[in-house]
CSV table of C-alpha atoms in Angstrom, one decimal:
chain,number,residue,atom,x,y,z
A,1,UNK,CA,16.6,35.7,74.6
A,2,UNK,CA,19.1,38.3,73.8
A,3,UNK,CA,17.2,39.9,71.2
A,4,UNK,CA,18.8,41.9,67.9
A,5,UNK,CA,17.7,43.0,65.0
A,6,UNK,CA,15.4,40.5,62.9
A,7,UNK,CA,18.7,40.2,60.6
A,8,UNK,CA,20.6,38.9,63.8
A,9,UNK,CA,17.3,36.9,64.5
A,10,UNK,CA,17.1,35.4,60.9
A,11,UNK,CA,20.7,33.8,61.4
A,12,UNK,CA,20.3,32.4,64.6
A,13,UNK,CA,16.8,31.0,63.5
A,14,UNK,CA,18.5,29.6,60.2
A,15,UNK,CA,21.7,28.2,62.2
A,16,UNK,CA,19.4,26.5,65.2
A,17,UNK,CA,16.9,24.8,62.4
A,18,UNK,CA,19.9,23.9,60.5
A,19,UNK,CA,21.9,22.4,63.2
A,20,UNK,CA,18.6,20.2,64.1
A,21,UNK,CA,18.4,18.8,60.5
A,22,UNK,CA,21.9,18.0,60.9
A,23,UNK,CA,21.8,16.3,64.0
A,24,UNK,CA,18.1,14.7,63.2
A,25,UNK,CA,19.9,13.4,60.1
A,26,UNK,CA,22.9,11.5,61.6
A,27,UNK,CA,20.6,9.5,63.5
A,28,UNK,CA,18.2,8.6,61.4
A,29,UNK,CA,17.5,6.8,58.1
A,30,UNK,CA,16.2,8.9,55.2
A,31,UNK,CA,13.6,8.2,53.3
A,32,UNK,CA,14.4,9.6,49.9
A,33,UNK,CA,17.8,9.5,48.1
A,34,UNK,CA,20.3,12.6,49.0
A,35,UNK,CA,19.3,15.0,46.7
A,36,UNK,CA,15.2,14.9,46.8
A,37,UNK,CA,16.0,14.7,51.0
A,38,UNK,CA,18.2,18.0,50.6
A,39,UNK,CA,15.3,19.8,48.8
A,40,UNK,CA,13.0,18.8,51.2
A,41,UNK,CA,14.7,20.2,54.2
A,42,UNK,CA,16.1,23.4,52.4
A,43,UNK,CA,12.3,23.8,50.9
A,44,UNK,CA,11.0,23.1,54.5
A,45,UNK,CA,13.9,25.6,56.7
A,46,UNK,CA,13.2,28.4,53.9
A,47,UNK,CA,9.3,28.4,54.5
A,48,UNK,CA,9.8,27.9,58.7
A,49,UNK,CA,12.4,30.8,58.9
A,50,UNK,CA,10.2,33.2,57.0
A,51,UNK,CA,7.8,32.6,59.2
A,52,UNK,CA,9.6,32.6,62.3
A,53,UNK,CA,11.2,36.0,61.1
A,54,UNK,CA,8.1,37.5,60.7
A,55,UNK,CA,6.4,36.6,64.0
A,56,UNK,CA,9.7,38.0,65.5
A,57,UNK,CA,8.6,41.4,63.8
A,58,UNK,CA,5.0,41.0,64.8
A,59,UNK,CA,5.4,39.9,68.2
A,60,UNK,CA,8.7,39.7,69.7
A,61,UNK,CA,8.1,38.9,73.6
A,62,UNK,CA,5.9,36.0,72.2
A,63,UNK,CA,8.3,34.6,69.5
A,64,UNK,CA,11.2,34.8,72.0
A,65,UNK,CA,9.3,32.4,74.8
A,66,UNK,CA,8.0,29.9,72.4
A,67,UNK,CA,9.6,30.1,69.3
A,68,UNK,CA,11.7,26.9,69.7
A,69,UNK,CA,9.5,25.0,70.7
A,70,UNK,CA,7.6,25.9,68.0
A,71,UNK,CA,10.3,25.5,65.4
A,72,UNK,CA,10.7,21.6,66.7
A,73,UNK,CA,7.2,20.9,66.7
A,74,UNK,CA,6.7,21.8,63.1
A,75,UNK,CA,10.1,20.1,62.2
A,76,UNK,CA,9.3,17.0,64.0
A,77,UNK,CA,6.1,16.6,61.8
A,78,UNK,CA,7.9,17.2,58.8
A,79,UNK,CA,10.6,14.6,59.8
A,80,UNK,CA,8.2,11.5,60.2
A,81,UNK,CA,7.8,12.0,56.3
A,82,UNK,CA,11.6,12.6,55.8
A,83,UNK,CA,12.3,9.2,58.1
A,84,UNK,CA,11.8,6.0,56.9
A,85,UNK,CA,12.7,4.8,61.0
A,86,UNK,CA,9.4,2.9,62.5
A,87,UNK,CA,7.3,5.7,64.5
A,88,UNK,CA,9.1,4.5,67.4
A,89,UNK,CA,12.2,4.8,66.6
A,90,UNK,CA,11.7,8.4,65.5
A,91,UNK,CA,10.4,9.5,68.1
A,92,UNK,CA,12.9,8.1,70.3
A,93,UNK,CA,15.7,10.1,67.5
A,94,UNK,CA,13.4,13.2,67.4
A,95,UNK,CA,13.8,13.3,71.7
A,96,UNK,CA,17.7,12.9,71.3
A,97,UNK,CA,17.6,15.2,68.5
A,98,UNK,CA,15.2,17.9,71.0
A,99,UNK,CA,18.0,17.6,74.1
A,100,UNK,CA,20.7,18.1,71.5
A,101,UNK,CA,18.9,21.5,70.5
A,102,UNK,CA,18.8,22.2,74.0
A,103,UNK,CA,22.2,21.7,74.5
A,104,UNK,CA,23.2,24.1,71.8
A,105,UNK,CA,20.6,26.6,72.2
A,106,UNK,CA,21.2,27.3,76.1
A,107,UNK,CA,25.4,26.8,75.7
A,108,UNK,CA,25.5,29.6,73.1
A,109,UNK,CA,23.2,31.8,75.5
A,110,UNK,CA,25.1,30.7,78.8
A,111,UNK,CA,28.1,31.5,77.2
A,112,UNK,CA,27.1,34.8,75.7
A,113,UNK,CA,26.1,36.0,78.9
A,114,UNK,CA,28.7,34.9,81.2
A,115,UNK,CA,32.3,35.7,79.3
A,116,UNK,CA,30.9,38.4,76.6
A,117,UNK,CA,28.2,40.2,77.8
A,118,UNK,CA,25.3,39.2,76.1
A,119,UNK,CA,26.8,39.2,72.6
A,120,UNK,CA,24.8,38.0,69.8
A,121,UNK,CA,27.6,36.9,67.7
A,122,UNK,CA,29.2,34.9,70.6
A,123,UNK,CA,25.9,33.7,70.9
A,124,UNK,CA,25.5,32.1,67.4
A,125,UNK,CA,29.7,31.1,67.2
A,126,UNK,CA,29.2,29.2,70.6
A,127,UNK,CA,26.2,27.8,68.7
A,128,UNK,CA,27.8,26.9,65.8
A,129,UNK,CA,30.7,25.0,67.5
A,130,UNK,CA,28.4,23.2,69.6
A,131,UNK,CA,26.4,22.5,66.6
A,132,UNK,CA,29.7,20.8,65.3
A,133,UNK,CA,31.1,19.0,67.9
A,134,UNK,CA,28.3,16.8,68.5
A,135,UNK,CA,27.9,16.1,64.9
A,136,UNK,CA,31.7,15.0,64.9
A,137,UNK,CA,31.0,13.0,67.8
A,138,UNK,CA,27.7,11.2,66.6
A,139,UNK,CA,29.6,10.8,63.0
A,140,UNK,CA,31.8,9.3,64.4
A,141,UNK,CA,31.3,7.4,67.6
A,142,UNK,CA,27.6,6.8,68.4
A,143,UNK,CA,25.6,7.1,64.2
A,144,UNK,CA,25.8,3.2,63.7
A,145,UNK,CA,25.4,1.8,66.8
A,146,UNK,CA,22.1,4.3,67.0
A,147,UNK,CA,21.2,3.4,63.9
A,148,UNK,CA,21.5,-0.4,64.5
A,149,UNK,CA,19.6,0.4,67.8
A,150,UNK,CA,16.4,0.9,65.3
A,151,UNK,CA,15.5,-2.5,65.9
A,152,UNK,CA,15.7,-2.6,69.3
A,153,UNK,CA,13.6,0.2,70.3
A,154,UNK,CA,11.0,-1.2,67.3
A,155,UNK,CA,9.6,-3.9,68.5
A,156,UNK,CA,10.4,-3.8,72.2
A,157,UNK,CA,9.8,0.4,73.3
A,158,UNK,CA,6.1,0.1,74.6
A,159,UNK,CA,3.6,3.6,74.3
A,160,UNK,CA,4.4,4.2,78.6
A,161,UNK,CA,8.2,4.5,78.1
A,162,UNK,CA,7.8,6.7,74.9
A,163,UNK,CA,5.3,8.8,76.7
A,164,UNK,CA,7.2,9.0,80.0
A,165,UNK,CA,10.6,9.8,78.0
A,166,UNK,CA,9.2,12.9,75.8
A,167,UNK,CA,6.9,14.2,79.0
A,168,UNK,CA,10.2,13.9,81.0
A,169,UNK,CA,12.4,15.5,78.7
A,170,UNK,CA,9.9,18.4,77.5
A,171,UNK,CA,9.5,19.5,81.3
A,172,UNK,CA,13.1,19.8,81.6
A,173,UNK,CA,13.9,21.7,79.1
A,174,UNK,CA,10.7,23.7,79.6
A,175,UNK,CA,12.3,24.8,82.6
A,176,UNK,CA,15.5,25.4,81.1
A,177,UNK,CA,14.6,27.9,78.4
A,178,UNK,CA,11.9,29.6,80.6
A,179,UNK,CA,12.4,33.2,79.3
A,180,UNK,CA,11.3,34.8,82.3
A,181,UNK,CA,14.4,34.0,84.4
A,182,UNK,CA,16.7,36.8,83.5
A,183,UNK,CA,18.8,36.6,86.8
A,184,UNK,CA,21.9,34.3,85.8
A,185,UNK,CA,23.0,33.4,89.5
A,186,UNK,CA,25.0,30.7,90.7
A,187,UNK,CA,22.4,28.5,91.8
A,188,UNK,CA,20.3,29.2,87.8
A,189,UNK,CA,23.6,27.6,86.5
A,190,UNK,CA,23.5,24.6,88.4
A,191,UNK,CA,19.7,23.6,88.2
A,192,UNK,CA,20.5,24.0,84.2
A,193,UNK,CA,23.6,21.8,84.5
A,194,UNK,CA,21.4,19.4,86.8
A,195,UNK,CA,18.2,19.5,84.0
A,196,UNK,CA,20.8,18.7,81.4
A,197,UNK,CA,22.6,15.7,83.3
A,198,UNK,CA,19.1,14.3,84.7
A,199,UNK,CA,17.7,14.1,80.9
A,200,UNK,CA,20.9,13.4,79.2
A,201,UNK,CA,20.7,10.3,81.9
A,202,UNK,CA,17.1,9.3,80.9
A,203,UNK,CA,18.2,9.1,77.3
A,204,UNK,CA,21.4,7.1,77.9
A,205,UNK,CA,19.0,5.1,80.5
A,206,UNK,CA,16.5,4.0,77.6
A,207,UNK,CA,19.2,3.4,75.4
A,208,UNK,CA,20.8,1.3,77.8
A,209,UNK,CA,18.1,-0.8,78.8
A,210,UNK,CA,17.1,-1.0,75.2
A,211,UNK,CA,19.8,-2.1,73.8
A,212,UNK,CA,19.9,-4.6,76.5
A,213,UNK,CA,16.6,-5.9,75.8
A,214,UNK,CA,17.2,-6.7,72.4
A,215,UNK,CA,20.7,-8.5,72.9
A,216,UNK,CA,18.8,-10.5,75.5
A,217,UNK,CA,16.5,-11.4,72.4
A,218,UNK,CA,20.0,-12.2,70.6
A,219,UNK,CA,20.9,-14.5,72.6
A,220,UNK,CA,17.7,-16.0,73.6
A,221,UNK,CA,17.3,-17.0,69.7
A,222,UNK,CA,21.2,-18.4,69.6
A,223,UNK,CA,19.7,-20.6,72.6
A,224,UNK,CA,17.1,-21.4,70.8
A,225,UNK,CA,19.2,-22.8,67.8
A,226,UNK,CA,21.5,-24.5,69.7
A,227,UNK,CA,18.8,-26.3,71.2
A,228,UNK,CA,17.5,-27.1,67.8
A,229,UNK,CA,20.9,-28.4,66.6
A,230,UNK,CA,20.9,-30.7,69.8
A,231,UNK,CA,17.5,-32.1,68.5
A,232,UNK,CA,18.4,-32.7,65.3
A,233,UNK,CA,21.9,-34.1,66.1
A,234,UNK,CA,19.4,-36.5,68.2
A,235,UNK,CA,16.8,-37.2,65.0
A,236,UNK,CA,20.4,-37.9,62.7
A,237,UNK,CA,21.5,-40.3,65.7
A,238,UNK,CA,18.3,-42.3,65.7
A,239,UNK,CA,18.4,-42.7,61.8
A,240,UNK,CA,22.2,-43.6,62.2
A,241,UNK,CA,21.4,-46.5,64.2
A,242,UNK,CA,18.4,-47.5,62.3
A,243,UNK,CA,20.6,-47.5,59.3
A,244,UNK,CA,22.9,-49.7,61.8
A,245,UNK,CA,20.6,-51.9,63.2
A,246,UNK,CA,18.9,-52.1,59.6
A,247,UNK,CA,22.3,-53.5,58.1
A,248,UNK,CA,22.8,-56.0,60.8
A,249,UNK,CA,19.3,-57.5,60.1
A,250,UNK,CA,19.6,-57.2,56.4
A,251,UNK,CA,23.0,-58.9,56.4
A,252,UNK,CA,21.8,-61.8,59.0
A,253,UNK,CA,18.3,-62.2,56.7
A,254,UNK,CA,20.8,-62.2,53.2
A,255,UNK,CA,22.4,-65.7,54.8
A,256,UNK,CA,19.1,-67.5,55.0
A,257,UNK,CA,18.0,-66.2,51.9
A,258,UNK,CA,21.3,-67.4,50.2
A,259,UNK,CA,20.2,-70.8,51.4
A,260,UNK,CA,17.0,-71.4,50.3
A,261,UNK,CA,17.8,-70.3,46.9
A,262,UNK,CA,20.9,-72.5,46.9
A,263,UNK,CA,18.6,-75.0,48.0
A,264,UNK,CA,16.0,-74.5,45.2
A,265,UNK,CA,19.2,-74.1,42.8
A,266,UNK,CA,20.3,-77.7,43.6
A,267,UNK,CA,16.7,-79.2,43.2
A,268,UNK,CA,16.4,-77.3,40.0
A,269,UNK,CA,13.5,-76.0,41.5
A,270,UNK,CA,12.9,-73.1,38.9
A,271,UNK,CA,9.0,-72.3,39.0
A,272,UNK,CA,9.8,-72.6,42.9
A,273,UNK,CA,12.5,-69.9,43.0
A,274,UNK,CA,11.2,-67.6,41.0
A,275,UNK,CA,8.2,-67.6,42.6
A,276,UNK,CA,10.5,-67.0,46.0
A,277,UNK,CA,12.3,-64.2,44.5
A,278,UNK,CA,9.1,-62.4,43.3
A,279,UNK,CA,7.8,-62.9,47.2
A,280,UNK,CA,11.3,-61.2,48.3
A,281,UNK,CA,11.0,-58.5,46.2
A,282,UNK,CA,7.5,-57.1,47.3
A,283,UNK,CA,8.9,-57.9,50.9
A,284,UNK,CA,11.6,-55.3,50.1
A,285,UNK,CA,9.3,-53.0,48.5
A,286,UNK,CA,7.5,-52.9,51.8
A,287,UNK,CA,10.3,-52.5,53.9
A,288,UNK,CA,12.0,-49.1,51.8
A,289,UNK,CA,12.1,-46.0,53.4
A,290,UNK,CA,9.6,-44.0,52.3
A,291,UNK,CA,10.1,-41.3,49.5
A,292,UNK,CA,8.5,-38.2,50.4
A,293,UNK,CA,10.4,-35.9,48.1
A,294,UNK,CA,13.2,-35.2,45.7
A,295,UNK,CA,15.1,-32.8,48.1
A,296,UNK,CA,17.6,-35.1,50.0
A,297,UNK,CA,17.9,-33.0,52.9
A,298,UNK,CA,14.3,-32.1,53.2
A,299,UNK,CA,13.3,-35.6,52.7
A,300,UNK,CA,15.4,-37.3,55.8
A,301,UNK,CA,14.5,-34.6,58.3
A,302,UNK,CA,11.0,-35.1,56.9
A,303,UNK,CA,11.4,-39.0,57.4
A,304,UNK,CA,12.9,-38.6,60.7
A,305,UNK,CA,10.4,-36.2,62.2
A,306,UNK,CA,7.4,-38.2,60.3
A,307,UNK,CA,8.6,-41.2,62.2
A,308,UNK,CA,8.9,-39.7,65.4
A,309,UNK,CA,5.3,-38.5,65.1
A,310,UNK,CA,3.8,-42.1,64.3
A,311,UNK,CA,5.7,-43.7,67.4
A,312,UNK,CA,3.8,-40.9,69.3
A,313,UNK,CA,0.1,-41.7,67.9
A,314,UNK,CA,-0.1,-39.3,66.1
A,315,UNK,CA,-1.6,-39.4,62.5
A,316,UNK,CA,0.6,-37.3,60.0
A,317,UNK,CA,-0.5,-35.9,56.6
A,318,UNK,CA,2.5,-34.7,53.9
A,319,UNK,CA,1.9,-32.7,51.0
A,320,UNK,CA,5.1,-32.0,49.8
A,321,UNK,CA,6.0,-31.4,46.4
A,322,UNK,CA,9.7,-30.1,46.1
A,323,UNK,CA,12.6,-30.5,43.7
A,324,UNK,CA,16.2,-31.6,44.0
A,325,UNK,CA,17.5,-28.4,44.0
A,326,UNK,CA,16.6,-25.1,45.6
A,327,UNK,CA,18.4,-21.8,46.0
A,328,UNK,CA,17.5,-21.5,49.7
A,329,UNK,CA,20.8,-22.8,51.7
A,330,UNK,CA,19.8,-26.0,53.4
A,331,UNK,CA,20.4,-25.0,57.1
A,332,UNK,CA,17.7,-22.2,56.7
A,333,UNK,CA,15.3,-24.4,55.3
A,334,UNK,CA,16.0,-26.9,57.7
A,335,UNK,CA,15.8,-24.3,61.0
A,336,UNK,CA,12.2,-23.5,59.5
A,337,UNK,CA,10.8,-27.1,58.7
A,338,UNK,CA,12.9,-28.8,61.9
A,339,UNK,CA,11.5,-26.2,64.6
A,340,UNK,CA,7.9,-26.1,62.9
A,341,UNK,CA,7.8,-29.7,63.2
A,342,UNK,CA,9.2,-29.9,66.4
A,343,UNK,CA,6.7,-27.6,68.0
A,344,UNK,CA,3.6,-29.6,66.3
A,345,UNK,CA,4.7,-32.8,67.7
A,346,UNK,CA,5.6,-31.1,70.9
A,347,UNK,CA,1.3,-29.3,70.6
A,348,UNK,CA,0.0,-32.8,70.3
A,349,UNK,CA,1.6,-34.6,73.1
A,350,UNK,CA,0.6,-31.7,75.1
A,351,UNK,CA,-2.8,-32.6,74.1
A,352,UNK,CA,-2.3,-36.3,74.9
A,353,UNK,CA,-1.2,-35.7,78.4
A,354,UNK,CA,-4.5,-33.6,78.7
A,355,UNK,CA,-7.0,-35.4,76.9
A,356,UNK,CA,-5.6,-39.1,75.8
A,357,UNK,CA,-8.9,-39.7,74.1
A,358,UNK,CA,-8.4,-36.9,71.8
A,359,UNK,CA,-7.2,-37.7,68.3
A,360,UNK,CA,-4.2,-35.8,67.2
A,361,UNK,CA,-2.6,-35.1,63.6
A,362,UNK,CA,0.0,-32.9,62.0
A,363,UNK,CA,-0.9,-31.7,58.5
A,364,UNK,CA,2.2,-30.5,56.6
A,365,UNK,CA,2.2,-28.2,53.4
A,366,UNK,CA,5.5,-28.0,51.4
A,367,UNK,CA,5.3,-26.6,47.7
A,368,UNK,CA,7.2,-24.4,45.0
A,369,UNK,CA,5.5,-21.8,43.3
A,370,UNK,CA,7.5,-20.0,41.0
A,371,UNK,CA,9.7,-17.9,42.8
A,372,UNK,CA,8.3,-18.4,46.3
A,373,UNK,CA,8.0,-21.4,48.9
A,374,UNK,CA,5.1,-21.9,50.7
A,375,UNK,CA,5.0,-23.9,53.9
A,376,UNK,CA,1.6,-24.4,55.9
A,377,UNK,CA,1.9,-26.6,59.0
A,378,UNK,CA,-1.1,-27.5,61.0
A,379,UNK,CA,-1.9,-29.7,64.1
A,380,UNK,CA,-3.5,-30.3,67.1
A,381,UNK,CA,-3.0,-28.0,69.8
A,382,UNK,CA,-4.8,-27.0,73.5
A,383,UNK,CA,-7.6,-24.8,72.9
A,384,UNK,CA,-6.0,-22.3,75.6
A,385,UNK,CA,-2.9,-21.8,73.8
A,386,UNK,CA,-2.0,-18.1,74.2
A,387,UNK,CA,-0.7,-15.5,71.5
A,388,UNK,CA,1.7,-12.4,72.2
A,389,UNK,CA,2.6,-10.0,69.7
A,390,UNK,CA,1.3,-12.4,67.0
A,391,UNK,CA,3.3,-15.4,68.7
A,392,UNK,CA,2.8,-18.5,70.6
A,393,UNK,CA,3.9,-18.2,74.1
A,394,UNK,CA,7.1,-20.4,74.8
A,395,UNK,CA,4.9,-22.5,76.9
A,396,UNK,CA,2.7,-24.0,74.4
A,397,UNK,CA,5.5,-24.2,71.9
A,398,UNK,CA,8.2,-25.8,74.0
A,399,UNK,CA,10.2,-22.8,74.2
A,400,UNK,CA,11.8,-23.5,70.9
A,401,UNK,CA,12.2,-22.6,67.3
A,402,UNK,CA,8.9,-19.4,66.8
A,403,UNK,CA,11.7,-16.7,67.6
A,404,UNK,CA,14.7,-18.8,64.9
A,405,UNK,CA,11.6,-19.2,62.3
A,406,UNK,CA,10.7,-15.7,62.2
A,407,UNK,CA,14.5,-14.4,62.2
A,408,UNK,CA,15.4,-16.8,59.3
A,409,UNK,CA,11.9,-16.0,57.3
A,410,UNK,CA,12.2,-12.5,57.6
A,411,UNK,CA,16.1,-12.3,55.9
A,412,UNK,CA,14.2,-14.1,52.8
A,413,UNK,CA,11.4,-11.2,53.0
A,414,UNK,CA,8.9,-14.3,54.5
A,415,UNK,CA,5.6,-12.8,55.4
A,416,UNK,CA,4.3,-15.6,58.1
A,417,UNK,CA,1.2,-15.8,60.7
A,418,UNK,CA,0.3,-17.7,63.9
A,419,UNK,CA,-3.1,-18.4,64.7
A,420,UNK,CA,-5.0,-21.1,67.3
A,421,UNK,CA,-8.0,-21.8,65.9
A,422,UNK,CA,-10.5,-23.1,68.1
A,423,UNK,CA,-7.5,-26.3,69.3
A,424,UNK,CA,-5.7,-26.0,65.5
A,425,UNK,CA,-2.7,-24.5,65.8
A,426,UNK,CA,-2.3,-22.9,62.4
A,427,UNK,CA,1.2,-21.9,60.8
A,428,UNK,CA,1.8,-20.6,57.5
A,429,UNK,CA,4.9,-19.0,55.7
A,430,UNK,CA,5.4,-17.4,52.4
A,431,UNK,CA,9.0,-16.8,51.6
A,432,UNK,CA,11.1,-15.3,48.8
A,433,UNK,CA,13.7,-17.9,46.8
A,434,UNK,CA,16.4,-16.2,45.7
């Protein structure tokens, strides 16, 4: 907007696309290592400037009203290949990264204008400074938490928001560099302090709101453990006092058995005893817990929950086939198996209250190959159950354990799907073991 020679043009050109990589590259994760990422850009700003220089020759009153925009479109292209961010998340860095030109581009000319006369080399220092403080700033106060926003904005910014934040901001900073205002009056200054404070606040808006979202998520899925815990603290209670109860009985029937074989013993009753003992031992045999795999932990909560399941009616299937030892640490293994369990047996009393007559099973798939553990889960489920995202609703899964099984999958690179099919709920997990 001040014009210059195309040498004057070429540096402001060069320091604006520069200070856009720079901020763009705070925010956002790269895709390539350092070095191959520095060619890129300098390859990239080399082939942009030339041709921005050139259609400042050709064309001036043209390049000067849409030349930044034009400069940002064609570097926003280029940075979805540079990112490795989710296309979300990038476009959500390429807005903050599109005010922050703004910022820069209109402070230099503002302060050209106002304090040194339209001076092109106040223009480009009050650039460069600009350019400078805010990369200080995001260095150092706002790149992480920004960074560890990613997630956030990933899976919970919808298409409206993302559409309604860019339309928002490009209208107000459309306004803002509109070339054909020349006059710089008082009330020009404050409707481009007032365009920079209203979409300054729609970017710290979505970031707040956000950022909230996804600690809400946080916190839901602590919930959701702790509710898990207080289920299995109940399933270890109930085997607790079986075990109790168990000893009681065992220690009350050892007394009578004592005195029959006494008995026998003082008869001389041989054939007679043995053929009591041989009774007693296939009694006993009857009566052991049952053994559903080597994995201690794995085989008690699979006990526990089995039994649960058969006092409820409902027929249960196991096809486990695990060792003793396993490189996964036990309380992730157990937050997967306990809350996929848990919601099964929750899906088929659902399905009792609704149709009693219906027959209901859980058929559970637990097995080592090589280096990854596969776990399949299916049971009987109301044919309405509803999916979101890929996930049950809360209300046909008793609001626990989908959100802690995905979370503890995905730090073992688990690849896992949901599916209802036709009153099946189907589960099934593939996980990495370390």
């Amino acid at each position: 907007m001040l014009g210059g020679s195309v040498y004057v043009a070429f540096i402001r050109f060069a320091l604006s696309l520069a200070g856009t990589i720079l901020l763009f590259s705070l925010l956002s994760e790269p895709r390539y290592g350092r070095r191959k990422t520095v060619t890129g850009y300098v390859c990239f700003g080399v082939v942009l400037i030339a041709i921005a220089c050139a259609w400042y020759m050709i064309d001036l009153e043209t390049c000067v009203r849409i030349v930044a925009f034009a400069m940002y479109i064609c570097f926003a292209v280029f940075a979805f290949f540079m990112s490795r961010d989710p296309v979300y998340v990038t476009v959500y860095k390429l807005a903050l990264t599109f005010y922050l030109l703004a910022v820069f581009l209109i402070g230099g000319i503002e302060v050209s204008i106002l304090f040194f006369d339209r001076n092109v080399w106040a223009d480009i220092a009050a650039r460069s400074l600009l350019i400078l403080l805010m990369a200080y700033f995001i260095d150092r106060k706002i790149k992480d938490s920004i960074r560890g926003f990613g997630y956030y904005v990933e899976h919970e910014l919808d298409r409206f928001s993302v559409s309604v934040m860019i339309i928002s901001i490009l209208f107000g900073i459309g306004f803002i560099l509109n070339p054909n205002v020349k006059d710089q009056t008082p009330y020009r200054l404050f409707q481009i302090v007032m365009n920079f404070f209203l979409t300054g606040a729609l970017q710290l808006l979505v970031f707040r709101l956000y950022l909230h979202i996804g600690k809400e998520k946080e916190y839901q899925k602590e919930n959701q453990l702790m509710q898990m815990n207080h289920r299995l603290l109940e399933r270890n209670m109930e085997l607790l006092q079986e075990s109790v109860e168990s000893g009681r009985r065992i220690r009350h029937d050892a007394r009578h058995h004592n005195a029959v074989i006494a008995e026998y013993a003082r008869r001389g009753q041989s054939e007679e005893l043995l053929q009591y003992l041989e009774e007693y031992d296939r009694q006993m045999d009857v009566h052991t817990a049952e053994s559903i795999c080597a994995n201690t932990t794995v085989n008690n909560l699979l006990s526990a929950y089995t039994r649960r399941a058969r006092n409820e009616q409902i027929k249960v299937m196991l096809d486990v086939a695990l060792g003793g030892s396993l490189t996964i640490p036990n309380i992730d293994l157990v937050t997967i198996l306990a809350n996929a369990y848990e919601n099964a047996i929750y899906g088929c009393i659902e399905v009792k209250k609704q149709s009693p007559e219906r027959e209901c099973f859980i058929h559970l798939v637990l097995k080592r190959k090589k280096n990854k553990l596969v776990i399949s889960c299916s049971n009987t489920c109301r044919v309405e159950a509803e999916f979101k995202d890929g996930q049950p609703k809360p209300e046909f899964t008793g609001g626990i354990g989908v959100l802690s099984i995905i979370k503890t999958a995905e730090n073992f690179g688990g690849e896992y799907d949901f599916k209802n099919d036709d009153g099946v709920f189907k589960f099934r997990l593939i996980m990495n073991i370390p």
